[in-house]
Amino acid sequence: MHIVVCIKQVPDSAQIRVHPVTNTIMRQGVPTIINPYDLFALEEALKVRDYHGGEVTVLTMGPPMAEDALRKALTYGADRAVLLTDRHFAGSDTLATSFALSQAIAQIGNSFGTPDIVFTGKQTIDGDTAQVGPGIAKRLNLVQLTYVAKIASIELSARTITVERRSEGGTQVLKSELPCLITMLEGTASIRRGSLEDALRAARSEIVKWNAAEAGIEDITKCGLRGSPTVVKRVFAPTPRAEKAAQIDTTEKTVRDVADELVTSIFTHQPALEHELSSTGSA
Amino acid sequence: MGTQKSKASPPAGGRADTKKKLPEHFRDYRHVWVFMELERGQVHPVSFELLGEGRRLADQLGAQLAGVILGPPGDSTQHAVAEAFAYDADLVYLVEKPLLTDYRNEPFTKALTDLVNKYKPEILLLGATTLGRDLAGSVATTLLTGLTADCTGLDVDADGSLAATRPTFGGSLLCTIYTLNCRPQMATVRPRVMRMPQRSNKPIGRVIRHNLRMWEDEIVTKVVDFLSDGQSENANLAYADVVVAGGLGLGAAENLQLLKNLAHTIGGDYGCSRPLVQKGWLAADRQIGQTGKTIRPRLYIAAGISGAVQHRVGVEGADLIVAINTDPNAPIFDFANVGVVADAISFLPALTEVFIKRLAPRNHMRLVN
Ligand SMILES: Cc1cc2nc3c(=O)[nH]c(=O)nc-3n(C[C@H](O)[C@H](O)[C@H](O)COP(=O)(O)OP(=O)(O)OC[C@H]3O[C@@H](n4cnc5c(N)ncnc54)[C@H](O)[C@@H]3O)c2cc1C
Ligand SMILES: Cc1cc2nc3c(=O)[nH]c(=O)nc-3n(C[C@H](O)[C@H](O)[C@H](O)COP(=O)(O)OP(=O)(O)OC[C@H]3O[C@@H](n4cnc5c(N)ncnc54)[C@H](O)[C@@H]3O)c2cc1C
């Protein structure tokens, strides 16, 4: 079977700082990583491939340096990598991103065989919308299975798939058909380490690079800023709270006295709570 | 693999900065809609929060507020209709069909896009739940319109456009997003980000029914089973009135018991910062913050939590924030209301005891009376 995994290169947000004066993101020198959620999708794809046979193609849309993310994915064991890169993609919102990615997936289908499953992560850690997966599914007319916690079974001959999907208040067990798009939940299996063999292959591999035309995109107005209905108009810092916390003085007091003062303070701020807590609490 | 049939494509070029008068064909799009999330008979409370916001936006626009309800024929769907009016909707769009019993993407996407294409709302709001995000992404792509995710603020600006504000980069910045040249303007909002409005006794008003032309054998995905979390103790963190949470400052997994004792004493729920989930001390649905739950309790007590921005964005809606931390310079004191510089390990038991003392006599008195 053929599986496509969409991965995004994102700034390592643990290391992002905001410029205190200009309120801009200081990206300089911030290392990039594969969106952590996408690694769960990649691992699941590799497991399905190992079990059922076939190939895993990883796909990213991004600047030329996004090649690093693809090479990393190859070291984990992906078989092929496609980089979709074109200045026309700059400024894409999720509608334009899912358009470009869906066109590229169709082209991957033409070139390397129609995918049976397309995987995405649950969401990214930068844009953080969780909209690209559903967007790709709709555009490619694939069945959409989001927040999948587990792939219970795949029957290749019958072209059916059964998954456990996280939903509000429980887990849905869904039976559906291939081809489909799966957005994988976090906390499933962690990404494998990848073999030495894979690492060597990754270093040598040729990465497929497509611009818009090569990906089969004819209507460039559906891409990038022009193809994006949403526009970020304003970026600003949240208003800081005017005052700092009122500190309970702890000098020369027993823990018990401090706790007593805190409870008094809580009930002064929230008088209604005193009554309500005493009626609901199990004290 | 087909591409979408494209609608009238937006005027090319220079679309971003100058906002001109609304194009003629936009005028057909009016009113504010809230998708009411109904799963297994229950209306998700986020739907009421959105009706509250929707009311405000509709009033600013001089438009009407509609609830959209998709569900199986029967009492629970009818109850949802009544609730929409009780939360101040002016009208309800209703699709009732047995195949809408369990949420599935295909029939829900078709029902909602059909309604939008027929009745043309200007603004469409959904909860940023697993259901809402699954549905909103499909619907926006089908309609080829913009969708702003996880908003924390919604407003109508001078020319009537929806200004949707959302946190970016983990909450260190906010950005305001517009949907230009496309209608409806769509946005999702997380549970508990908006205030719960007052419920009234407004009677049921106008209900517009739509007949969904779709049959079970056209739907590829079948629900084989539903494994309920049941009375899982986790269900209510987002909606708890009192939440006690711990962070790395608790030092060891055993000390979580101190937290649970306090929560139990005051009838609250407990949660944690992200590292505790990563360490496996607590389950993922106990995590509070940007990548966890947003809470809006009346009282939030944070023990041994530094107050990183990703945590802060999940708790800022609390009425009263109390922080317990050994470090007087911990960032959490910048947004807490009341602070105690203390060792949580010794302070939590003392606090629990004081609560027991202070609350117990009243219980007793009530019993006597
Ligand atoms: C601060 C900020 C706020 C934004 N808000 C919005 C908004 O509200 N609405 C909107 O439409 N756009 C928004 N955008 C634009 C959006 O982030 C981009 O369109 C981005 O390219 C994709 O969205 P995402 O990062 O949210 O991905 P998500 O939808 O969260 O990603 C889900 C999955 O899709 C796959 N994927 C996503 N991007 C790529 C890629 N480039 N290559 C390969 N696979 C990919 C990955 O598997 C990923 O796990 C925002 C951007 C920023 C910087
Ligand atoms: C993409 C991304 C998403 C994230 N999402 C979330 C999220 O949803 N929720 C979240 O919480 N975090 C999130 N984080 C992590 C966040 O950045 C912080 O790392 C995290 O909140 C810190 O947890 P903490 O406060 O428990 O630990 P620390 O920052 O280590 O703080 C521990 C605190 O305990 C105090 N302390 C130590 N000993 C004691 C004692 N005996 N008694 C009292 N106090 C003591 C210390 O002074 C310190 O302030 C996210 C990070 C990233 C990069």
PDB file of N, CA and C and ligand atoms in Angstrom, chain A residues 13-14 125, chain B residues 247-249 273-275 287-292 304-308 310-311 324-327 330 342-345, ligand 2:
ATOM      1  N   SER A  13       9.128  25.846  19.510  1.00  0.00           N
ATOM      2  CA  SER A  13       8.466  26.965  20.189  1.00  0.00           C
ATOM      3  C   SER A  13       8.946  27.128  21.615  1.00  0.00           C
ATOM      4  N   ALA A  14       9.577  26.091  22.155  1.00  0.00           N
ATOM      5  CA  ALA A  14      10.107  26.247  23.500  1.00  0.00           C
ATOM      6  C   ALA A  14      11.193  27.325  23.497  1.00  0.00           C
ATOM      7  N   ILE A 125       2.189  23.157  16.109  1.00  0.00           N
ATOM      8  CA  ILE A 125       2.400  23.949  17.315  1.00  0.00           C
ATOM      9  C   ILE A 125       2.567  25.432  16.980  1.00  0.00           C
TER      10      ILE A 125
ATOM     11  N   GLY B 247       2.129  21.695  39.800  1.00  0.00           N
ATOM     12  CA  GLY B 247       3.167  21.710  38.777  1.00  0.00           C
ATOM     13  C   GLY B 247       4.400  20.984  39.267  1.00  0.00           C
ATOM     14  N   LEU B 248       5.484  21.184  38.546  1.00  0.00           N
ATOM     15  CA  LEU B 248       6.734  20.500  38.895  1.00  0.00           C
ATOM     16  C   LEU B 248       7.183  20.782  40.321  1.00  0.00           C
ATOM     17  N   GLY B 249       6.743  21.918  40.854  1.00  0.00           N
ATOM     18  CA  GLY B 249       7.104  22.268  42.218  1.00  0.00           C
ATOM     19  C   GLY B 249       6.619  21.258  43.245  1.00  0.00           C
ATOM     20  N   SER B 273       0.053  21.149  35.314  1.00  0.00           N
ATOM     21  CA  SER B 273       0.779  21.753  34.205  1.00  0.00           C
ATOM     22  C   SER B 273       1.253  20.629  33.280  1.00  0.00           C
ATOM     23  N   ARG B 274       1.758  21.000  32.119  1.00  0.00           N
ATOM     24  CA  ARG B 274       2.091  19.996  31.125  1.00  0.00           C
ATOM     25  C   ARG B 274       3.174  19.005  31.537  1.00  0.00           C
ATOM     26  N   PRO B 275       4.239  19.473  32.208  1.00  0.00           N
ATOM     27  CA  PRO B 275       5.298  18.501  32.514  1.00  0.00           C
ATOM     28  C   PRO B 275       4.812  17.297  33.314  1.00  0.00           C
ATOM     29  N   GLN B 287      -4.450  18.086  31.933  1.00  0.00           N
ATOM     30  CA  GLN B 287      -3.551  19.207  31.637  1.00  0.00           C
ATOM     31  C   GLN B 287      -4.323  20.480  31.358  1.00  0.00           C
ATOM     32  N   ILE B 288      -3.853  21.560  31.979  1.00  0.00           N
ATOM     33  CA  ILE B 288      -4.487  22.857  31.809  1.00  0.00           C
ATOM     34  C   ILE B 288      -3.550  23.754  31.016  1.00  0.00           C
ATOM     35  N   GLY B 289      -4.081  24.437  30.014  1.00  0.00           N
ATOM     36  CA  GLY B 289      -3.252  25.378  29.274  1.00  0.00           C
ATOM     37  C   GLY B 289      -3.487  25.313  27.782  1.00  0.00           C
ATOM     38  N   GLN B 290      -2.595  25.925  27.062  1.00  0.00           N
ATOM     39  CA  GLN B 290      -2.736  26.076  25.617  1.00  0.00           C
ATOM     40  C   GLN B 290      -2.989  24.752  24.917  1.00  0.00           C
ATOM     41  N   THR B 291      -2.231  23.729  25.275  1.00  0.00           N
ATOM     42  CA  THR B 291      -2.413  22.442  24.614  1.00  0.00           C
ATOM     43  C   THR B 291      -3.202  21.479  25.503  1.00  0.00           C
ATOM     44  N   GLY B 292      -3.791  22.015  26.550  1.00  0.00           N
ATOM     45  CA  GLY B 292      -4.649  21.216  27.410  1.00  0.00           C
ATOM     46  C   GLY B 292      -6.015  21.854  27.472  1.00  0.00           C
ATOM     47  N   GLY B 304       3.005  25.221  43.006  1.00  0.00           N
ATOM     48  CA  GLY B 304       4.229  24.753  42.362  1.00  0.00           C
ATOM     49  C   GLY B 304       4.191  24.855  40.856  1.00  0.00           C
ATOM     50  N   ILE B 305       3.462  25.843  40.356  1.00  0.00           N
ATOM     51  CA  ILE B 305       3.393  26.104  38.913  1.00  0.00           C
ATOM     52  C   ILE B 305       4.016  27.470  38.657  1.00  0.00           C
ATOM     53  N   SER B 306       4.947  27.521  37.692  1.00  0.00           N
ATOM     54  CA  SER B 306       5.687  28.771  37.495  1.00  0.00           C
ATOM     55  C   SER B 306       4.858  29.847  36.797  1.00  0.00           C
ATOM     56  N   GLY B 307       3.871  29.424  35.986  1.00  0.00           N
ATOM     57  CA  GLY B 307       3.034  30.415  35.307  1.00  0.00           C
ATOM     58  C   GLY B 307       3.521  30.760  33.912  1.00  0.00           C
ATOM     59  N   ALA B 308       4.059  29.757  33.197  1.00  0.00           N
ATOM     60  CA  ALA B 308       4.472  29.968  31.804  1.00  0.00           C
ATOM     61  C   ALA B 308       3.268  30.406  30.990  1.00  0.00           C
ATOM     62  N   GLN B 310       2.041  29.465  28.278  1.00  0.00           N
ATOM     63  CA  GLN B 310       1.160  28.403  27.770  1.00  0.00           C
ATOM     64  C   GLN B 310       0.212  27.891  28.851  1.00  0.00           C
ATOM     65  N   HIS B 311       0.613  28.033  30.081  1.00  0.00           N
ATOM     66  CA  HIS B 311      -0.281  27.655  31.174  1.00  0.00           C
ATOM     67  C   HIS B 311      -1.263  28.804  31.437  1.00  0.00           C
ATOM     68  N   ILE B 324       0.616  29.434  44.861  1.00  0.00           N
ATOM     69  CA  ILE B 324       1.509  29.037  45.947  1.00  0.00           C
ATOM     70  C   ILE B 324       2.830  28.639  45.310  1.00  0.00           C
ATOM     71  N   ASN B 325       3.900  29.353  45.644  1.00  0.00           N
ATOM     72  CA  ASN B 325       5.172  29.094  44.976  1.00  0.00           C
ATOM     73  C   ASN B 325       6.303  29.534  45.898  1.00  0.00           C
ATOM     74  N   THR B 326       7.389  28.774  45.910  1.00  0.00           N
ATOM     75  CA  THR B 326       8.520  29.140  46.766  1.00  0.00           C
ATOM     76  C   THR B 326       9.294  30.338  46.232  1.00  0.00           C
ATOM     77  N   ASP B 327       9.146  30.612  44.959  1.00  0.00           N
ATOM     78  CA  ASP B 327       9.939  31.677  44.335  1.00  0.00           C
ATOM     79  C   ASP B 327       9.124  32.967  44.241  1.00  0.00           C
ATOM     80  N   ALA B 330       8.360  34.213  40.753  1.00  0.00           N
ATOM     81  CA  ALA B 330       7.735  33.338  39.755  1.00  0.00           C
ATOM     82  C   ALA B 330       6.729  34.147  38.931  1.00  0.00           C
ATOM     83  N   ALA B 342       5.437  30.074  49.601  1.00  0.00           N
ATOM     84  CA  ALA B 342       5.524  28.986  50.572  1.00  0.00           C
ATOM     85  C   ALA B 342       5.832  27.679  49.867  1.00  0.00           C
ATOM     86  N   ASP B 343       6.286  26.720  50.664  1.00  0.00           N
ATOM     87  CA  ASP B 343       6.542  25.376  50.161  1.00  0.00           C
ATOM     88  C   ASP B 343       5.211  24.635  50.075  1.00  0.00           C
ATOM     89  N   ALA B 344       4.850  24.268  48.869  1.00  0.00           N
ATOM     90  CA  ALA B 344       3.536  23.658  48.657  1.00  0.00           C
ATOM     91  C   ALA B 344       3.367  22.362  49.450  1.00  0.00           C
ATOM     92  N   ILE B 345       4.457  21.656  49.646  1.00  0.00           N
ATOM     93  CA  ILE B 345       4.362  20.349  50.307  1.00  0.00           C
ATOM     94  C   ILE B 345       3.871  20.491  51.753  1.00  0.00           C
TER      95      ILE B 345
HETATM   96  C1  LIG C   2       4.056  24.143  22.395  1.00  0.00           C
HETATM   97  C2  LIG C   2       3.985  24.155  23.895  1.00  0.00           C
HETATM   98  C3  LIG C   2       2.759  23.971  24.490  1.00  0.00           C
HETATM   99  C4  LIG C   2       2.657  23.957  25.895  1.00  0.00           C
HETATM  100  N1  LIG C   2       1.439  23.775  26.456  1.00  0.00           N
HETATM  101  C5  LIG C   2       1.323  23.797  27.809  1.00  0.00           C
HETATM  102  C6  LIG C   2       0.042  23.644  28.441  1.00  0.00           C
HETATM  103  O1  LIG C   2      -0.985  23.444  27.801  1.00  0.00           O
HETATM  104  N2  LIG C   2       0.000  23.696  29.792  1.00  0.00           N
HETATM  105  C7  LIG C   2       1.111  23.895  30.556  1.00  0.00           C
HETATM  106  O2  LIG C   2       0.985  23.938  31.788  1.00  0.00           O
HETATM  107  N3  LIG C   2       2.325  24.036  29.989  1.00  0.00           N
HETATM  108  C8  LIG C   2       2.458  23.979  28.640  1.00  0.00           C
HETATM  109  N4  LIG C   2       3.689  24.106  28.078  1.00  0.00           N
HETATM  110  C9  LIG C   2       4.878  24.093  28.965  1.00  0.00           C
HETATM  111  C10 LIG C   2       5.180  25.445  29.573  1.00  0.00           C
HETATM  112  O3  LIG C   2       5.974  26.190  28.680  1.00  0.00           O
HETATM  113  C11 LIG C   2       5.965  25.253  30.881  1.00  0.00           C
HETATM  114  O4  LIG C   2       7.138  24.544  30.613  1.00  0.00           O
HETATM  115  C12 LIG C   2       5.187  24.521  31.958  1.00  0.00           C
HETATM  116  O5  LIG C   2       3.913  25.110  32.132  1.00  0.00           O
HETATM  117  C13 LIG C   2       5.953  24.563  33.253  1.00  0.00           C
HETATM  118  O6  LIG C   2       5.346  23.717  34.184  1.00  0.00           O
HETATM  119  P1  LIG C   2       5.544  23.982  35.753  1.00  0.00           P
HETATM  120  O7  LIG C   2       5.110  25.343  36.068  1.00  0.00           O
HETATM  121  O8  LIG C   2       4.871  22.848  36.424  1.00  0.00           O
HETATM  122  O9  LIG C   2       7.102  23.769  35.933  1.00  0.00           O
HETATM  123  P2  LIG C   2       8.254  24.822  36.175  1.00  0.00           P
HETATM  124  O10 LIG C   2       8.231  25.886  35.165  1.00  0.00           O
HETATM  125  O11 LIG C   2       9.490  24.042  36.349  1.00  0.00           O
HETATM  126  O12 LIG C   2       7.868  25.500  37.539  1.00  0.00           O
HETATM  127  C14 LIG C   2       7.883  24.878  38.778  1.00  0.00           C
HETATM  128  C15 LIG C   2       7.586  25.953  39.790  1.00  0.00           C
HETATM  129  O13 LIG C   2       7.468  25.376  41.066  1.00  0.00           O
HETATM  130  C16 LIG C   2       8.101  26.216  42.023  1.00  0.00           C
HETATM  131  N5  LIG C   2       8.462  25.357  43.133  1.00  0.00           N
HETATM  132  C17 LIG C   2       9.530  24.534  43.252  1.00  0.00           C
HETATM  133  N6  LIG C   2       9.467  23.877  44.435  1.00  0.00           N
HETATM  134  C18 LIG C   2       8.346  24.274  45.048  1.00  0.00           C
HETATM  135  C19 LIG C   2       7.731  23.946  46.287  1.00  0.00           C
HETATM  136  N7  LIG C   2       8.254  23.033  47.099  1.00  0.00           N
HETATM  137  N8  LIG C   2       6.584  24.552  46.597  1.00  0.00           N
HETATM  138  C20 LIG C   2       6.017  25.478  45.773  1.00  0.00           C
HETATM  139  N9  LIG C   2       6.572  25.826  44.608  1.00  0.00           N
HETATM  140  C21 LIG C   2       7.704  25.217  44.242  1.00  0.00           C
HETATM  141  C22 LIG C   2       9.252  26.828  41.281  1.00  0.00           C
HETATM  142  O14 LIG C   2       9.611  28.062  41.897  1.00  0.00           O
HETATM  143  C23 LIG C   2       8.670  27.023  39.900  1.00  0.00           C
HETATM  144  O15 LIG C   2       8.065  28.302  39.777  1.00  0.00           O
HETATM  145  C24 LIG C   2       3.807  24.140  26.698  1.00  0.00           C
HETATM  146  C25 LIG C   2       5.035  24.349  26.073  1.00  0.00           C
HETATM  147  C26 LIG C   2       5.151  24.364  24.701  1.00  0.00           C
HETATM  148  C27 LIG C   2       6.494  24.588  24.080  1.00  0.00           C
END
